CSV table of C-alpha atoms and ligand atoms in Angstrom, one decimal:
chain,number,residue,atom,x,y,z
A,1,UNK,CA,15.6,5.7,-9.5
A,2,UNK,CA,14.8,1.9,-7.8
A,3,UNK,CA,11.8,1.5,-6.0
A,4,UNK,CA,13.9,1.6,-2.9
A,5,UNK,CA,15.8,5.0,-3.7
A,6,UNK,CA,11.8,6.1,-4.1
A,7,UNK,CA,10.5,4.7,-1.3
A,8,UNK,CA,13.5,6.3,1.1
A,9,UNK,CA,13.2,9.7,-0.6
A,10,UNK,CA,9.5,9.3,0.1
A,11,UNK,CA,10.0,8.6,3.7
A,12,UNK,CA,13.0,11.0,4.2
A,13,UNK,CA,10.6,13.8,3.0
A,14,UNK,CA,7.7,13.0,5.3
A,15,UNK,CA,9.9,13.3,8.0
A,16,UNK,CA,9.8,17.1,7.8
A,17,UNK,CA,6.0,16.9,9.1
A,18,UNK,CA,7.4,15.3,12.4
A,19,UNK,CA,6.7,17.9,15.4
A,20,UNK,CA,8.6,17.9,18.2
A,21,UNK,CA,7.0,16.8,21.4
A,22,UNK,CA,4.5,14.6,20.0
A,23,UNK,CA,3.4,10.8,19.7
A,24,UNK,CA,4.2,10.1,15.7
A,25,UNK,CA,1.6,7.3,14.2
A,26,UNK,CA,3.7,4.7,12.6
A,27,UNK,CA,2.4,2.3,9.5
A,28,UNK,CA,3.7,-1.2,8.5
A,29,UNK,CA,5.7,-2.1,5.4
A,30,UNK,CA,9.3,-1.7,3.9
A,31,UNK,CA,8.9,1.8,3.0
A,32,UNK,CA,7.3,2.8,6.8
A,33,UNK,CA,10.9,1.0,7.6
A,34,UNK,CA,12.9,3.6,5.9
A,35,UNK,CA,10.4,6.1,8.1
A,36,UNK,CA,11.7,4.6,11.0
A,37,UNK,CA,15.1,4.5,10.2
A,38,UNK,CA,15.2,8.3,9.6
A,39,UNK,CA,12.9,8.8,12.7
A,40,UNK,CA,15.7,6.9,14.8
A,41,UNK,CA,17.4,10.0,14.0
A,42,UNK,CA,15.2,12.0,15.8
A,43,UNK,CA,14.4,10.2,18.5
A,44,UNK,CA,15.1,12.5,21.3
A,45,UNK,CA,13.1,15.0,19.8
A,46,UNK,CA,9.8,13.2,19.6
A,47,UNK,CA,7.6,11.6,23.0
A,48,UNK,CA,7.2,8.1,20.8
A,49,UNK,CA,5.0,6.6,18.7
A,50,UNK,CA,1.8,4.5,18.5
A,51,UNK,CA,2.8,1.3,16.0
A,52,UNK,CA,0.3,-0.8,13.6
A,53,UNK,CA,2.2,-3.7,14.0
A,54,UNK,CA,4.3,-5.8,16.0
A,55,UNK,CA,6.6,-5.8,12.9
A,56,UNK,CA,6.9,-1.8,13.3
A,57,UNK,CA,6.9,-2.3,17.2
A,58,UNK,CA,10.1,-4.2,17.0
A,59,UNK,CA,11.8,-2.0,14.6
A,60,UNK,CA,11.3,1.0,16.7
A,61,UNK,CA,11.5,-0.5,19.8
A,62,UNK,CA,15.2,-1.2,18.1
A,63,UNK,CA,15.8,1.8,17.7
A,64,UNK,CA,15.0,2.9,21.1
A,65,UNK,CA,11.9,4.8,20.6
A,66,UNK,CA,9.1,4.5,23.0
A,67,UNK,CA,6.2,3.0,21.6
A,68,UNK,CA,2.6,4.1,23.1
A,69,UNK,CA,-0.6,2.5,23.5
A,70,UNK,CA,-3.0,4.4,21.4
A,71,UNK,CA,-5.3,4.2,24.4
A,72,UNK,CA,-2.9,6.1,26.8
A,73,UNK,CA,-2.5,8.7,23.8
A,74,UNK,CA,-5.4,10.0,22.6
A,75,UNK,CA,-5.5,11.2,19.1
A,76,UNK,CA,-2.4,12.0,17.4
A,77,UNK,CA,-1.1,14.7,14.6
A,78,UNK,CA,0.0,13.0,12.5
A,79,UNK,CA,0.0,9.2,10.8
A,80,UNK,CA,2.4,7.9,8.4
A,81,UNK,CA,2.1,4.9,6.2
A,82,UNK,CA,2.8,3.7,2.8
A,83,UNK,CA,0.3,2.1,0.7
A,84,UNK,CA,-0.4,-1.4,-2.0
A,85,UNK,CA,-2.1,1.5,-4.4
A,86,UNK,CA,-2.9,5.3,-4.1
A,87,UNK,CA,-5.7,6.6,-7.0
A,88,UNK,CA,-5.9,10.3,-7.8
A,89,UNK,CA,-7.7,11.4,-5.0
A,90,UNK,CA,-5.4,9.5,-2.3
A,91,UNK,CA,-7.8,6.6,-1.8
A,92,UNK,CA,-6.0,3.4,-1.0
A,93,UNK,CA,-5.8,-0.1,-1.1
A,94,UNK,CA,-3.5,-1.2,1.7
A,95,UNK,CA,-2.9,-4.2,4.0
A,96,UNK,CA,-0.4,-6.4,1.8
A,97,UNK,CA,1.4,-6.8,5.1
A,98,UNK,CA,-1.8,-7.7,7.0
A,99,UNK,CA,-1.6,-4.6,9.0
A,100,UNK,CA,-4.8,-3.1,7.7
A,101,UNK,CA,-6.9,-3.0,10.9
A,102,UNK,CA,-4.5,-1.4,13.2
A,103,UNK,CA,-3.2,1.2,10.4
A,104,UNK,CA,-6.9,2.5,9.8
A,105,UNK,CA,-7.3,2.7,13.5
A,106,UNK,CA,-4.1,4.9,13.5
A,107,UNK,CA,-5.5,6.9,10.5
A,108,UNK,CA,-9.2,7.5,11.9
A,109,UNK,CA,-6.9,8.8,15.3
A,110,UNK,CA,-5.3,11.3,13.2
A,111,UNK,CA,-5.3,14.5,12.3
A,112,UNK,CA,-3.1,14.2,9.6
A,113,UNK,CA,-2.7,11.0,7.6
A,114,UNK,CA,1.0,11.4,5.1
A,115,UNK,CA,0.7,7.8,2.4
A,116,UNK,CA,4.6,7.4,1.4
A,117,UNK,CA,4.5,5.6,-1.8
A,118,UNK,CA,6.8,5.0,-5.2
A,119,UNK,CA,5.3,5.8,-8.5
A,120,UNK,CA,4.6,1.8,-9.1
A,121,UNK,CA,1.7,2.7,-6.7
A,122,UNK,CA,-0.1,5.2,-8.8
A,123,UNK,CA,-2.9,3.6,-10.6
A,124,UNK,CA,-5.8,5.3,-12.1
A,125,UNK,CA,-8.6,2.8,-10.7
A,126,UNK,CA,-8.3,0.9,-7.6
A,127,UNK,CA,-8.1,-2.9,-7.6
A,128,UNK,CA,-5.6,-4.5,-9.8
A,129,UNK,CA,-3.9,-5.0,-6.5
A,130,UNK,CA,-5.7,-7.9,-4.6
A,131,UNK,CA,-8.1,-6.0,-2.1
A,132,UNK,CA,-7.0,-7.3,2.0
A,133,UNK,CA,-9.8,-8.2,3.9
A,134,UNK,CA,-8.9,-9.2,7.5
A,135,UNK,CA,-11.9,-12.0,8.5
A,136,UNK,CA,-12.8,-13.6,12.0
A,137,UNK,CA,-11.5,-17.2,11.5
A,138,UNK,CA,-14.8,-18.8,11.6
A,139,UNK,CA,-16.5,-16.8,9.2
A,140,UNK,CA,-14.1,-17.2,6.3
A,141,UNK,CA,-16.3,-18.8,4.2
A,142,UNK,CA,-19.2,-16.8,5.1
A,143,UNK,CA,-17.7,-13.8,4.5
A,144,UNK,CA,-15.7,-15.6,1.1
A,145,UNK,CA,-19.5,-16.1,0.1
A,146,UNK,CA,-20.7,-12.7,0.6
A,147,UNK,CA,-17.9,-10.9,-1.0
A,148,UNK,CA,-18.6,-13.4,-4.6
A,149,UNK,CA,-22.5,-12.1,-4.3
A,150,UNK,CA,-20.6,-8.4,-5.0
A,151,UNK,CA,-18.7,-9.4,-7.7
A,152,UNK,CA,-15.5,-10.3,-5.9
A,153,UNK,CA,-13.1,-13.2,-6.0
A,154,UNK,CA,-11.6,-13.8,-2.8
A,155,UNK,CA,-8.8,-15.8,-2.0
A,156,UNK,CA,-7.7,-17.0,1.6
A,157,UNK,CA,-4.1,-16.0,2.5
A,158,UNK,CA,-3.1,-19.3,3.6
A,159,UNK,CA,-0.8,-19.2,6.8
A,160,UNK,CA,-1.2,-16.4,7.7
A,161,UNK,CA,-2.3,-15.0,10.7
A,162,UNK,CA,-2.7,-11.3,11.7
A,163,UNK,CA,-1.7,-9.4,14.6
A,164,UNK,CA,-4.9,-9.4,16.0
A,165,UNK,CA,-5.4,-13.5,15.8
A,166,UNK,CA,-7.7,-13.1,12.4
A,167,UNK,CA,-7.3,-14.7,8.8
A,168,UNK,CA,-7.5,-12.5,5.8
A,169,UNK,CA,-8.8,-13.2,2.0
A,170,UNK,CA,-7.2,-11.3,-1.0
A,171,UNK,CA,-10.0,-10.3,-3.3
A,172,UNK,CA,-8.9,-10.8,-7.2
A,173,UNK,CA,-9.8,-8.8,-10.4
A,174,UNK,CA,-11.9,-6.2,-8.6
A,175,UNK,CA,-12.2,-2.9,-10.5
A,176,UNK,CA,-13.1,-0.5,-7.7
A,177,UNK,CA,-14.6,2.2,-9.3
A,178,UNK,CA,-16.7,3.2,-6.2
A,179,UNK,CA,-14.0,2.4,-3.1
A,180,UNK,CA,-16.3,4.7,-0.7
A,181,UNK,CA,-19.3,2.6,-1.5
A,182,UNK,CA,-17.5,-0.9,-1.4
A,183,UNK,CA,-15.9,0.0,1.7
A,184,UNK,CA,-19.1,0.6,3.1
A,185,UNK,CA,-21.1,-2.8,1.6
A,186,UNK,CA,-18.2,-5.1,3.0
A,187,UNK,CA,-17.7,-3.1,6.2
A,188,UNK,CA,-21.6,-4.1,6.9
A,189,UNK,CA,-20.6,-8.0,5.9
A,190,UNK,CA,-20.6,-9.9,9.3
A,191,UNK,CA,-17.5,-11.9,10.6
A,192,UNK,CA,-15.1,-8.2,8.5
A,193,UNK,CA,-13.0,-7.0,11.3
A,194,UNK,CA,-12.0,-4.0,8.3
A,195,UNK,CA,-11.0,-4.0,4.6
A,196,UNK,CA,-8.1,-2.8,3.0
A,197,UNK,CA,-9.7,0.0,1.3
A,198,UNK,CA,-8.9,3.7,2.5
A,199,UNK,CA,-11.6,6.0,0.6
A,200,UNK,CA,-13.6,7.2,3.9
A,201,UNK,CA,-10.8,8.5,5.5
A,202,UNK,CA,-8.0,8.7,2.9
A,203,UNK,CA,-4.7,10.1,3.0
A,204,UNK,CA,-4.2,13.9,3.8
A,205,UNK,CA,-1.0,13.7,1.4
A,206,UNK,CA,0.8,11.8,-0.7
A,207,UNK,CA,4.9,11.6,-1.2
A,208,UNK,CA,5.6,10.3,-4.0
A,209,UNK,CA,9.4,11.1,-5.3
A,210,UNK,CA,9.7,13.6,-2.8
A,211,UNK,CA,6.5,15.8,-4.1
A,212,UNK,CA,4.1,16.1,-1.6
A,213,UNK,CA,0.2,15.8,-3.7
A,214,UNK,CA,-2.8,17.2,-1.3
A,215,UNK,CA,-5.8,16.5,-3.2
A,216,UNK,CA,-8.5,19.4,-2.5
A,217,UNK,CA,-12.3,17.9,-0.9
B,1,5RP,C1,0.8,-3.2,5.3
B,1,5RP,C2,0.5,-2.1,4.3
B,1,5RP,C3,1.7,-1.5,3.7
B,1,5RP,O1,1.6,-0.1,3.8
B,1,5RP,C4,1.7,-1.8,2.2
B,1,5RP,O2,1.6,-3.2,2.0
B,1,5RP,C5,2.9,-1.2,1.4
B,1,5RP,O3,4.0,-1.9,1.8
B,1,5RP,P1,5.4,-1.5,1.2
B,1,5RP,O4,5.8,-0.2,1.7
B,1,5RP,O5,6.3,-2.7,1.7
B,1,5RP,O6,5.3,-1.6,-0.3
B,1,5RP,O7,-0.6,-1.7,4.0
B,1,5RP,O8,-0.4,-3.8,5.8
């Protein structure tokens, strides 16, 4: 199966978690598009949704869907969101779209977080995808600085700028064998709006191939 056939199998399935009546949490990326797509198909059935990204916002907006303030909201059921890598116990790396801030805000809002992922994503130890950290502008360096003192190797993504006005730096050839404790140590580094890791609050479930894996805690 192409990644694509995976990633819309993955998003067709999580669809089934939709309730009716409620404000769905809506990630970034092009498997969250297939997600929104099939939740076009449903629209009358749901309030809205609460988007991580103007990218998202316009796609649904497209589509006609209402899309909510999480503010006006309140905490939602349920979160959807693909994923740059997914370990064995659903911690992630995401934020290769430069969503990451607003799609952990979503996920710490939610009672249920559903990763949609293909199988490309698996990986055993986290990090051989370039780890997103979103950065205040001035404190690039600084922050570049602190994150080599841990072992890192950050590199500025160049051009772009996120949804939220900040820059962010890709850090290379990081074996994360500790995600909850490295999320922590660069969470405390100042001029870090958030990092791409999601080990505090991981997914609930993961779709991949239409297999739904709930990891037990
Ligand atoms: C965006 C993300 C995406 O979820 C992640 O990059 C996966 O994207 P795709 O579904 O296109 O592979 O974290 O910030």
């Amino acid at each position: 199966m192409s990644r694509d056939a995976q990633k819309k199998l993955a998003a067709e399935k999580a669809l089934e978690y939709v309730e009716d009546g409620t404000v769905v949490g809506v990630g970034t990326g092009s498997t969250v598009a297939f997600f929104i797509d099939g939740l076009a198909r449903m629209k009358g059935r749901i309030e809205g949704a609460v988007s991580s990204s103007e990218q998202s916002t316009r796609q649904l907006k497209s589509h006609g869907i209402p899309v909510f303030d999480l503010n006006a909201v309140g905490p939602l059921k349920l979160y959807v969101d693909g994923a740059d890598e997914c370990d064995p116990y659903n911690r992630l790396i995401k934020g290769g779209g430069a969503a990451l801030t607003r799609e952990k805000i979503i996920a710490e809002a939610s009672e249920r977080f559903i990763c949609i992922i293909d199988e490309a994503k698996q990986v055993e130890v986290l990090g051989q995808f370039p780890l997103p950290v979103e950065v205040i502008p001035m404190a690039r360096s600084l922050v570049a600085r602190r994150i080599v003192e841990l072992g890192g190797q950050p590199v500025w993504r160049e051009g772009v700028t996120t949804d939220n006005g900040n820059w962010i730096l890709d850090v290379h050839h990081w074996r994360i064998t500790d995600p909850v404790g490295l999320e922590a140590k660069l969470n405390q580094i100042v001029g870090v709006v958030a990092c791409g890791l999601f080990a505090a609050r991981p997914a609930d479930d993961v779709i991949i191939n239409g297999q739904v894996r709930v990891v037990a805690r």
